[in-house]
Short mmCIF file of C-alpha atoms and ligand atoms in Angstrom, two decimals:
data_model
loop_
_atom_site.label_atom_id
_atom_site.label_comp_id
_atom_site.label_asym_id
_atom_site.label_seq_id
_atom_site.Cartn_x
_atom_site.Cartn_y
_atom_site.Cartn_z
CA MET V 1 -0.03 -24.93 20.92
CA ALA V 2 -2.60 -23.61 23.42
CA ARG V 3 -0.58 -20.42 23.57
CA HIS V 4 -0.91 -19.97 19.83
CA GLY V 5 -4.64 -20.62 19.93
CA GLU V 6 -4.86 -17.84 22.49
CA LEU V 7 -2.90 -15.48 20.28
CA ASN V 8 -5.29 -16.14 17.45
CA ARG V 9 -8.36 -15.54 19.64
CA PHE V 10 -6.80 -12.39 21.05
CA LEU V 11 -6.13 -10.99 17.59
CA LEU V 12 -9.56 -11.87 16.25
CA SER V 13 -11.23 -10.13 19.19
CA ALA V 14 -8.91 -7.16 18.81
CA LEU V 15 -10.02 -6.98 15.18
CA GLU V 16 -13.67 -6.84 16.29
CA SER V 17 -12.92 -3.96 18.62
CA VAL V 18 -11.46 -1.66 15.94
CA LYS V 19 -14.51 0.51 15.20
CA PRO V 20 -14.92 3.11 12.48
CA VAL V 21 -16.51 6.55 12.95
CA ALA V 22 -20.30 6.34 13.10
CA HIS V 23 -22.02 9.43 11.73
CA GLU V 24 -25.33 10.95 10.69
CA ALA V 25 -27.03 9.22 7.78
CA LEU V 26 -25.64 10.41 4.47
CA GLU V 27 -27.64 9.81 1.34
CA LEU V 28 -25.53 8.90 -1.63
CA GLN V 29 -26.75 11.09 -4.46
CA THR V 30 -24.42 10.76 -7.42
CA VAL V 31 -21.29 8.89 -8.34
CA ASP V 32 -19.19 9.48 -11.43
CA VAL V 33 -15.72 8.40 -12.43
CA THR V 34 -13.13 10.50 -14.27
CA GLU V 35 -10.44 8.50 -16.01
CA LYS V 36 -7.03 9.99 -16.81
CA VAL V 37 -3.80 8.70 -18.31
CA LEU V 38 -0.74 10.05 -16.49
CA LEU V 39 2.74 9.77 -18.03
CA LEU V 40 5.56 8.83 -15.67
CA THR V 41 8.61 11.10 -15.84
CA SER V 42 10.75 7.98 -16.14
CA PRO V 43 9.63 4.38 -16.79
CA PHE V 44 9.26 2.17 -13.72
CA GLU V 45 10.52 -1.40 -13.85
CA THR V 46 9.92 -4.25 -11.43
CA SER V 47 10.60 -7.97 -11.74
CA PHE V 48 7.24 -8.36 -13.49
CA GLY V 49 7.62 -5.63 -16.11
CA ARG V 50 8.25 -2.08 -17.17
CA PHE V 51 5.74 0.67 -17.84
CA ASP V 52 5.74 4.38 -18.64
CA ARG V 53 2.16 5.42 -17.90
CA MET V 54 -0.71 4.73 -15.55
CA THR V 55 -4.45 5.02 -16.11
CA LYS V 56 -6.08 6.51 -13.03
CA PHE V 57 -9.71 6.34 -11.98
CA PHE V 58 -11.10 9.17 -9.85
CA PRO V 59 -14.59 8.47 -8.50
CA VAL V 60 -16.48 11.52 -7.25
CA LEU V 61 -19.19 10.70 -4.70
CA SER V 62 -21.83 13.26 -3.66
CA PHE V 63 -23.70 12.83 -0.41
CA LYS V 64 -26.68 14.73 1.02
CA THR V 65 -26.96 15.25 4.79
CA LEU V 66 -30.26 15.08 6.70
CA GLY V 67 -30.11 18.88 6.85
CA GLY V 68 -30.00 19.05 3.04
CA ASP V 69 -26.36 20.07 2.59
CA THR V 70 -24.28 18.29 -0.02
CA VAL V 71 -20.70 17.20 0.34
CA GLN V 72 -18.41 15.66 -2.26
CA GLY V 73 -15.32 13.52 -2.06
CA VAL V 74 -12.79 12.13 -4.52
CA GLY V 75 -10.87 8.85 -4.43
CA GLU V 76 -8.27 7.22 -6.65
CA GLY V 77 -8.08 3.85 -8.36
CA THR V 78 -4.47 3.09 -9.22
CA PRO V 79 -4.06 -0.21 -11.09
CA LEU V 80 -0.98 -1.07 -13.10
CA PRO V 81 -1.57 -1.21 -16.87
CA TYR V 82 -1.35 -5.03 -16.80
CA PRO V 83 -2.58 -7.63 -14.30
CA TRP V 84 0.90 -8.46 -13.10
CA TYR V 85 0.79 -7.32 -9.50
CA ASP V 86 -2.54 -8.31 -7.95
CA GLY V 87 -4.56 -9.40 -10.99
CA GLU V 88 -6.07 -5.95 -11.53
CA SER V 89 -5.39 -3.70 -14.51
CA ASP V 90 -6.90 -0.63 -16.21
CA ALA V 91 -9.40 -2.86 -17.96
CA THR V 92 -10.54 -4.75 -14.86
CA VAL V 93 -10.93 -1.64 -12.72
CA ARG V 94 -12.90 0.09 -15.49
CA THR V 95 -15.15 -2.95 -15.91
CA VAL V 96 -15.75 -3.56 -12.22
CA LEU V 97 -16.52 0.11 -11.55
CA GLN V 98 -18.79 0.56 -14.55
CA GLU V 99 -20.51 -2.83 -14.60
CA TYR V 100 -20.83 -3.68 -10.92
CA ILE V 101 -19.93 -1.06 -8.34
CA LEU V 102 -21.49 2.07 -9.85
CA PRO V 103 -24.78 0.33 -10.70
CA ALA V 104 -24.94 -1.04 -7.13
CA LEU V 105 -24.28 2.42 -5.68
CA ARG V 106 -26.96 3.93 -7.95
CA SER V 107 -29.56 1.21 -7.62
CA GLU V 108 -31.63 2.67 -4.79
CA LYS V 109 -31.45 5.33 -2.08
CA LYS V 110 -28.37 4.47 -0.11
CA LEU V 111 -28.06 5.70 3.48
CA ILE V 112 -24.52 5.52 4.78
CA CYS V 113 -23.81 5.78 8.53
CA SER V 114 -20.33 4.26 8.59
CA VAL V 115 -17.75 2.87 6.19
CA TYR V 116 -19.32 -0.57 6.67
CA ASP V 117 -22.58 0.64 5.08
CA LEU V 118 -20.61 1.78 2.06
CA GLN V 119 -18.60 -1.45 1.82
CA GLY V 120 -21.84 -3.40 2.15
CA VAL V 121 -23.07 -1.97 -1.16
CA TYR V 122 -20.28 -3.74 -3.06
CA GLY V 123 -19.47 -6.36 -0.42
CA LYS V 124 -20.52 -9.33 -2.56
CA ILE V 125 -17.83 -8.62 -5.14
CA VAL V 126 -14.85 -10.89 -4.56
CA GLY V 127 -11.44 -9.29 -5.03
CA HIS V 128 -11.01 -6.13 -7.15
CA ASN V 129 -9.57 -4.31 -4.18
CA MET V 130 -8.24 -1.36 -6.16
CA ALA V 131 -11.68 -0.61 -7.61
CA LYS V 132 -13.19 -0.80 -4.11
CA THR V 133 -10.50 1.43 -2.59
CA ALA V 134 -11.18 4.13 -5.18
CA ILE V 135 -14.78 4.35 -3.95
CA GLU V 136 -13.88 4.19 -0.27
CA GLY V 137 -11.33 6.98 -0.71
CA ALA V 138 -14.06 9.29 -2.05
CA TYR V 139 -16.20 8.51 1.00
CA TRP V 140 -13.42 9.37 3.48
CA ASP V 141 -12.67 12.64 1.69
CA ALA V 142 -16.36 13.58 1.84
CA LEU V 143 -16.64 12.62 5.51
CA GLY V 144 -13.56 14.66 6.41
CA LYS V 145 -15.07 17.68 4.63
CA LEU V 146 -18.42 17.18 6.33
CA HIS V 147 -16.82 17.10 9.78
CA GLY V 148 -14.33 19.84 8.88
CA VAL V 149 -11.34 17.62 9.75
CA PRO V 150 -8.44 16.03 7.87
CA VAL V 151 -9.11 12.39 6.95
CA SER V 152 -6.22 11.31 9.19
CA SER V 153 -8.17 12.36 12.28
CA LEU V 154 -11.14 10.15 11.27
CA TRP V 155 -8.75 7.24 11.85
CA ASP V 156 -7.17 8.74 14.99
CA GLY V 157 -4.00 9.43 13.06
CA THR V 158 -1.95 11.65 15.37
CA ARG V 159 1.29 12.35 13.55
CA ARG V 160 1.53 15.81 12.01
CA GLU V 161 4.36 14.75 9.71
CA VAL V 162 5.38 11.41 8.26
CA GLU V 163 8.72 10.00 7.22
CA SER V 164 9.26 9.08 3.62
CA GLY V 165 11.42 6.55 1.85
CA THR V 166 11.59 5.87 -1.87
CA SER V 167 11.30 2.86 -4.17
CA VAL V 168 14.02 2.53 -6.82
CA GLY V 169 13.01 0.48 -9.87
CA LEU V 170 15.12 -2.17 -11.59
CA GLU V 171 17.90 -0.91 -13.84
CA LYS V 172 20.09 -2.66 -16.39
CA SER V 173 23.35 -2.37 -14.45
CA PRO V 174 24.52 -1.92 -10.86
CA GLU V 175 25.95 1.49 -11.89
CA ALA V 176 22.54 2.68 -13.07
CA VAL V 177 20.87 1.60 -9.81
CA VAL V 178 23.63 3.22 -7.76
CA ALA V 179 23.05 6.50 -9.64
CA LYS V 180 19.37 6.41 -8.64
CA VAL V 181 20.22 5.52 -5.06
CA ASP V 182 22.69 8.44 -4.98
CA ARG V 183 19.89 10.73 -6.07
CA ALA V 184 17.62 9.35 -3.32
CA VAL V 185 20.34 9.85 -0.72
CA GLU V 186 20.82 13.47 -1.87
CA MET V 187 17.08 13.96 -1.36
CA GLY V 188 17.50 12.87 2.25
CA VAL V 189 14.94 10.03 2.16
CA LYS V 190 14.64 8.08 5.40
CA ARG V 191 15.27 4.76 3.65
CA VAL V 192 15.75 3.34 0.18
CA LYS V 193 14.06 0.31 -1.29
CA VAL V 194 15.42 -1.25 -4.46
CA LYS V 195 13.71 -3.71 -6.74
CA ILE V 196 15.53 -6.99 -7.29
CA ALA V 197 15.07 -10.05 -9.50
CA PRO V 198 17.00 -13.33 -9.77
CA GLY V 199 20.39 -12.44 -11.27
CA ARG V 200 19.84 -8.75 -10.66
CA ASP V 201 20.26 -8.93 -6.91
CA ILE V 202 23.53 -9.72 -5.13
CA GLU V 203 25.87 -7.77 -7.39
CA PHE V 204 23.45 -4.84 -7.44
CA VAL V 205 22.95 -4.72 -3.68
CA ALA V 206 26.69 -5.16 -3.08
CA ALA V 207 27.39 -2.12 -5.27
CA ILE V 208 24.88 -0.01 -3.31
CA ARG V 209 26.20 -1.20 0.07
CA ASN V 210 29.75 -0.52 -0.98
CA ARG V 211 28.95 3.10 -1.63
CA HIS V 212 26.41 3.62 1.17
CA PRO V 213 27.48 1.34 4.05
CA ASP V 214 25.02 2.82 6.57
CA LEU V 215 22.03 3.62 4.40
CA PRO V 216 18.74 2.15 5.69
CA LEU V 217 18.22 -0.17 2.74
CA GLN V 218 15.66 -2.82 1.80
CA VAL V 219 14.87 -4.86 -1.31
CA ASP V 220 11.66 -5.94 -3.07
CA GLY V 221 11.46 -9.10 -5.22
CA ASN V 222 7.83 -8.67 -6.34
CA ALA V 223 7.23 -12.43 -6.35
CA ALA V 224 10.09 -13.24 -8.76
CA TYR V 225 11.82 -15.92 -6.68
CA ASP V 226 10.92 -19.60 -6.77
CA LEU V 227 10.97 -20.61 -3.11
CA PHE V 228 11.41 -24.28 -4.15
CA SER V 229 14.55 -23.53 -6.15
CA PRO V 230 17.74 -24.15 -4.15
CA LYS V 231 19.49 -21.66 -6.41
CA HIS V 232 16.96 -18.91 -5.74
CA VAL V 233 16.91 -19.62 -2.02
CA SER V 234 20.70 -19.44 -1.88
CA MET V 235 20.58 -16.05 -3.60
CA LEU V 236 18.12 -14.84 -0.97
CA ARG V 237 20.34 -16.24 1.78
CA ALA V 238 23.30 -14.40 0.30
CA LEU V 239 21.40 -11.14 0.85
CA ASP V 240 21.72 -11.69 4.61
CA GLN V 241 25.27 -10.29 4.50
CA PHE V 242 24.12 -6.78 3.49
CA ASN V 243 22.39 -5.76 6.69
CA LEU V 244 19.08 -5.03 4.96
CA LEU V 245 16.01 -3.78 6.84
CA MET V 246 13.91 -6.42 5.10
CA ILE V 247 13.43 -8.52 1.97
CA GLU V 248 9.98 -7.77 0.55
CA GLN V 249 7.82 -10.41 -1.14
CA PRO V 250 10.46 -12.62 -2.71
CA GLY V 251 8.03 -15.48 -3.37
CA PRO V 252 4.64 -15.98 -5.06
CA ASN V 253 1.98 -13.36 -4.47
CA ASP V 254 -0.56 -15.80 -3.08
CA ASP V 255 1.89 -17.51 -0.73
CA ARG V 256 2.38 -17.01 2.96
CA PHE V 257 3.39 -20.46 4.26
CA TYR V 258 6.55 -20.90 2.20
CA HIS V 259 7.58 -17.35 2.99
CA ARG V 260 7.48 -18.36 6.65
CA GLU V 261 9.56 -21.44 5.87
CA LEU V 262 12.06 -19.23 4.07
CA SER V 263 12.10 -16.79 6.97
CA ARG V 264 13.27 -19.57 9.31
CA GLN V 265 16.46 -19.71 7.24
CA LEU V 266 17.23 -15.98 7.01
CA LYS V 267 18.32 -13.37 9.53
CA THR V 268 16.84 -10.53 7.48
CA PRO V 269 13.13 -9.95 8.18
CA ILE V 270 10.64 -10.88 5.47
CA CYS V 271 8.14 -8.18 4.52
CA LEU V 272 4.89 -9.28 2.90
CA ASP V 273 3.25 -7.09 0.27
CA GLU V 274 1.30 -8.97 -2.44
CA SER V 275 0.24 -11.83 -0.19
CA ILE V 276 -1.62 -9.79 2.47
CA LEU V 277 -5.04 -8.90 1.09
CA HIS V 278 -6.96 -8.26 4.31
CA ALA V 279 -6.70 -8.24 8.10
CA ARG V 280 -7.28 -11.99 8.44
CA HIS V 281 -4.18 -12.59 6.34
CA ALA V 282 -2.24 -10.38 8.75
CA ILE V 283 -3.53 -12.43 11.69
CA GLU V 284 -2.63 -15.62 9.86
CA VAL V 285 0.99 -14.59 9.27
CA ILE V 286 1.44 -13.29 12.81
CA GLN V 287 0.28 -16.68 14.04
CA MET V 288 2.61 -18.52 11.63
CA TRP V 289 5.72 -16.47 12.48
CA ALA V 290 4.88 -16.73 16.20
CA GLU V 291 4.64 -20.52 15.96
CA ALA V 292 8.15 -20.59 14.49
CA ASN V 293 9.37 -18.18 17.19
CA ILE V 294 10.56 -15.69 14.58
CA MET V 295 8.04 -12.85 14.98
CA GLU V 296 10.85 -10.30 15.01
CA ARG V 297 11.47 -11.31 11.37
CA LEU V 298 8.05 -10.25 10.09
CA VAL V 299 7.12 -6.90 8.55
CA VAL V 300 3.88 -5.97 6.77
CA ASN V 301 3.64 -3.52 3.88
CA ILE V 302 0.15 -2.01 3.97
CA LYS V 303 -1.12 -0.58 0.70
CA PRO V 304 -4.71 0.59 1.05
CA PRO V 305 -5.41 -0.16 -2.66
CA ARG V 306 -4.20 -3.74 -2.29
CA VAL V 307 -6.25 -4.51 0.82
CA GLY V 308 -9.53 -3.11 -0.48
CA GLY V 309 -9.57 0.19 1.34
CA PHE V 310 -8.16 2.50 3.97
CA TRP V 311 -10.28 1.04 6.75
CA GLU V 312 -8.94 -2.46 6.13
CA GLY V 313 -5.47 -0.91 6.22
CA VAL V 314 -6.22 0.70 9.60
CA LYS V 315 -7.30 -2.69 10.95
CA ILE V 316 -4.11 -4.36 9.74
CA ALA V 317 -1.98 -1.60 11.27
CA LYS V 318 -3.73 -1.93 14.66
CA ILE V 319 -3.40 -5.73 14.70
CA CYS V 320 0.31 -5.56 13.86
CA GLU V 321 0.88 -2.85 16.46
CA LEU V 322 -0.57 -5.06 19.22
CA VAL V 323 2.11 -7.69 18.67
CA GLY V 324 4.95 -5.36 17.67
CA VAL V 325 5.09 -6.32 13.99
CA PRO V 326 6.32 -3.22 12.09
CA THR V 327 4.26 -1.85 9.22
CA TRP V 328 4.72 0.82 6.57
CA CYS V 329 2.64 2.23 3.75
CA GLY V 330 3.71 1.05 0.30
CA GLY V 331 2.87 2.84 -2.92
CA MET V 332 1.25 2.02 -6.27
CA LEU V 333 2.71 4.98 -8.16
CA GLU V 334 -0.31 6.98 -7.07
CA SER V 335 -1.02 10.50 -8.31
CA ALA V 336 -0.56 13.41 -5.93
CA LEU V 337 -4.07 12.63 -4.61
CA GLY V 338 -3.35 8.98 -3.79
CA LYS V 339 0.02 9.89 -2.26
CA ALA V 340 -1.69 12.45 -0.02
CA ALA V 341 -4.16 9.75 1.04
CA ASN V 342 -1.22 7.47 1.92
CA VAL V 343 0.31 10.28 3.96
CA HIS V 344 -2.94 10.59 5.95
CA PHE V 345 -2.84 6.83 6.46
CA SER V 346 0.78 6.97 7.62
CA SER V 347 -0.18 9.50 10.32
CA LEU V 348 -1.33 6.53 12.43
CA LYS V 349 1.15 5.73 15.19
CA ALA V 350 0.65 2.07 14.31
CA VAL V 351 2.24 2.65 10.88
CA ASP V 352 5.74 2.85 12.18
CA MET V 353 8.26 2.70 9.33
CA PRO V 354 8.84 5.19 6.45
CA GLY V 355 6.49 4.75 3.47
CA ASP V 356 7.02 4.94 -0.31
CA HIS V 357 5.64 8.47 -0.65
CA VAL V 358 8.15 10.05 -3.06
CA SER V 359 10.06 9.10 -6.17
CA GLN V 360 13.59 10.15 -7.11
CA GLY V 361 11.98 13.07 -8.95
CA ALA V 362 8.35 13.92 -9.78
CA TYR V 363 6.31 10.78 -10.49
CA TYR V 364 4.32 12.29 -13.36
CA GLN V 365 4.93 14.71 -16.20
CA LYS V 366 1.59 16.31 -15.41
CA ASP V 367 -0.11 15.34 -12.17
CA VAL V 368 -3.71 15.98 -11.05
CA ALA V 369 -2.53 18.17 -8.14
CA THR V 370 0.62 19.69 -6.74
CA PRO V 371 2.44 16.95 -4.81
CA LEU V 372 2.63 17.58 -1.05
CA PRO V 373 5.79 19.46 -0.09
CA TYR V 374 8.61 17.08 0.74
CA LYS V 375 11.72 18.12 2.65
CA ASP V 376 14.58 16.14 4.19
CA GLY V 377 12.66 12.86 4.26
CA VAL V 378 9.52 14.34 5.80
CA ILE V 379 6.04 15.27 4.53
CA GLU V 380 3.50 17.21 6.58
CA VAL V 381 0.04 15.70 6.90
CA PRO V 382 -2.42 18.16 5.30
CA GLN V 383 -4.61 19.75 7.96
CA ARG V 384 -7.41 21.04 5.74
CA PRO V 385 -10.72 19.10 5.70
CA GLY V 386 -10.73 15.87 3.68
CA TRP V 387 -7.55 14.91 1.85
CA GLY V 388 -6.56 18.57 1.72
CA VAL V 389 -5.55 18.46 -1.94
CA ASP V 390 -6.72 20.80 -4.73
CA LEU V 391 -7.43 18.71 -7.81
CA THR V 392 -7.55 19.51 -11.50
CA LEU V 393 -9.35 16.62 -13.14
CA ASP V 394 -9.90 18.05 -16.63
O1 OSB D 401 5.83 -3.69 -4.91
O2 OSB D 401 5.82 -1.87 -3.86
C1 OSB D 401 5.66 -2.48 -4.92
C2 OSB D 401 4.97 -0.01 -7.77
C3 OSB D 401 4.07 -0.74 -8.50
C4 OSB D 401 3.74 -2.00 -8.10
C5 OSB D 401 4.28 -2.57 -6.96
C6 OSB D 401 5.17 -1.84 -6.19
C7 OSB D 401 5.54 -0.55 -6.63
C8 OSB D 401 6.51 0.29 -5.95
C9 OSB D 401 6.42 1.77 -6.16
O3 OSB D 401 7.45 -0.15 -5.31
C10 OSB D 401 6.16 2.51 -4.93
C11 OSB D 401 5.80 3.96 -5.20
O4 OSB D 401 4.62 4.28 -5.41
O5 OSB D 401 6.72 4.77 -5.21
MG1 MG D 402 6.30 -4.46 -3.00
#
């Protein structure tokens, strides 16, 4: 037990030592949000539902330097249309931005010298991580432009290119899923993730494995499995035979403990998505898996929008890296802007598995920017200042 107490202390002190860039005081001058509905090129289905469009929120923050120059940045809020993933939706993000965060940002002269000063402005708000991430993203873009560097370098991201996988939604039949997986394989993605749900799992995965015996493959249950149901647990155990990279978030989105209990019974690593909302959760699960001596069966999906910002994501990546827990950057069907931000994030050495940066075709019928060039499973990290993306917001 003492050993585990030490692990916990070590990780908490490591967390303290991850420091963001400190910079000259920036005065926040204006903040406005542009809202846009983007139509998916094909509907996306997960265990919790199907949707064909996303409402995006693009905050634009303007800062003035001490020398009187102004610099602007843009971020993205990317909730699902309904509160089925993390409790946020179009309506909650709109409300929280308009009613709470923007008024707080506008309330008095705000001097920002690090990301913590910015977070402090809306720090009292519990939850609403996607709304917060939208604001933080605009700050990082502005800071990158001010310093004349890509955002990735503000986080010591060193990779010049990142590997990309893809997330394949639920389909009605194994044949339909296999067709999408075929398409992904033709695109040369570095790994494929497929959505599963009880009853749409074993037969579907078997069909994919049959056709692609060596494909790096993983599955995502999006909280659809009842971890107390012997039937559901036996379905998850049956997935062990398919040599999957991981099984992502089979159980409830606020659960970590019973995922650990499940993980004791499976060979395949468990990846947590919905149930990691900040760095302390990451420390908690590392401790839990370590206590069961199964740390090699833990993976963390880091989505900046889910954890309340890019900086929180950096902290989670660094903590996981220290103990050898693999991480990768998941997606929320972001626009070309949000995907570029995720590519910057994935430039960190600590983010060590391929992320969900591309779809099996274009995500949107009309996007807000040209998606970053993708080739043979790889995307280059933009090297222009900020996110390095040219936006058309009207
Ligand atoms: O669980 O990773 C998820 C999309 C919406 C909500 C949750 C998830 C997803 C995806 C899509 O898997 C990933 C992407 O942006 O391509
Ligand atoms: Mg997921």
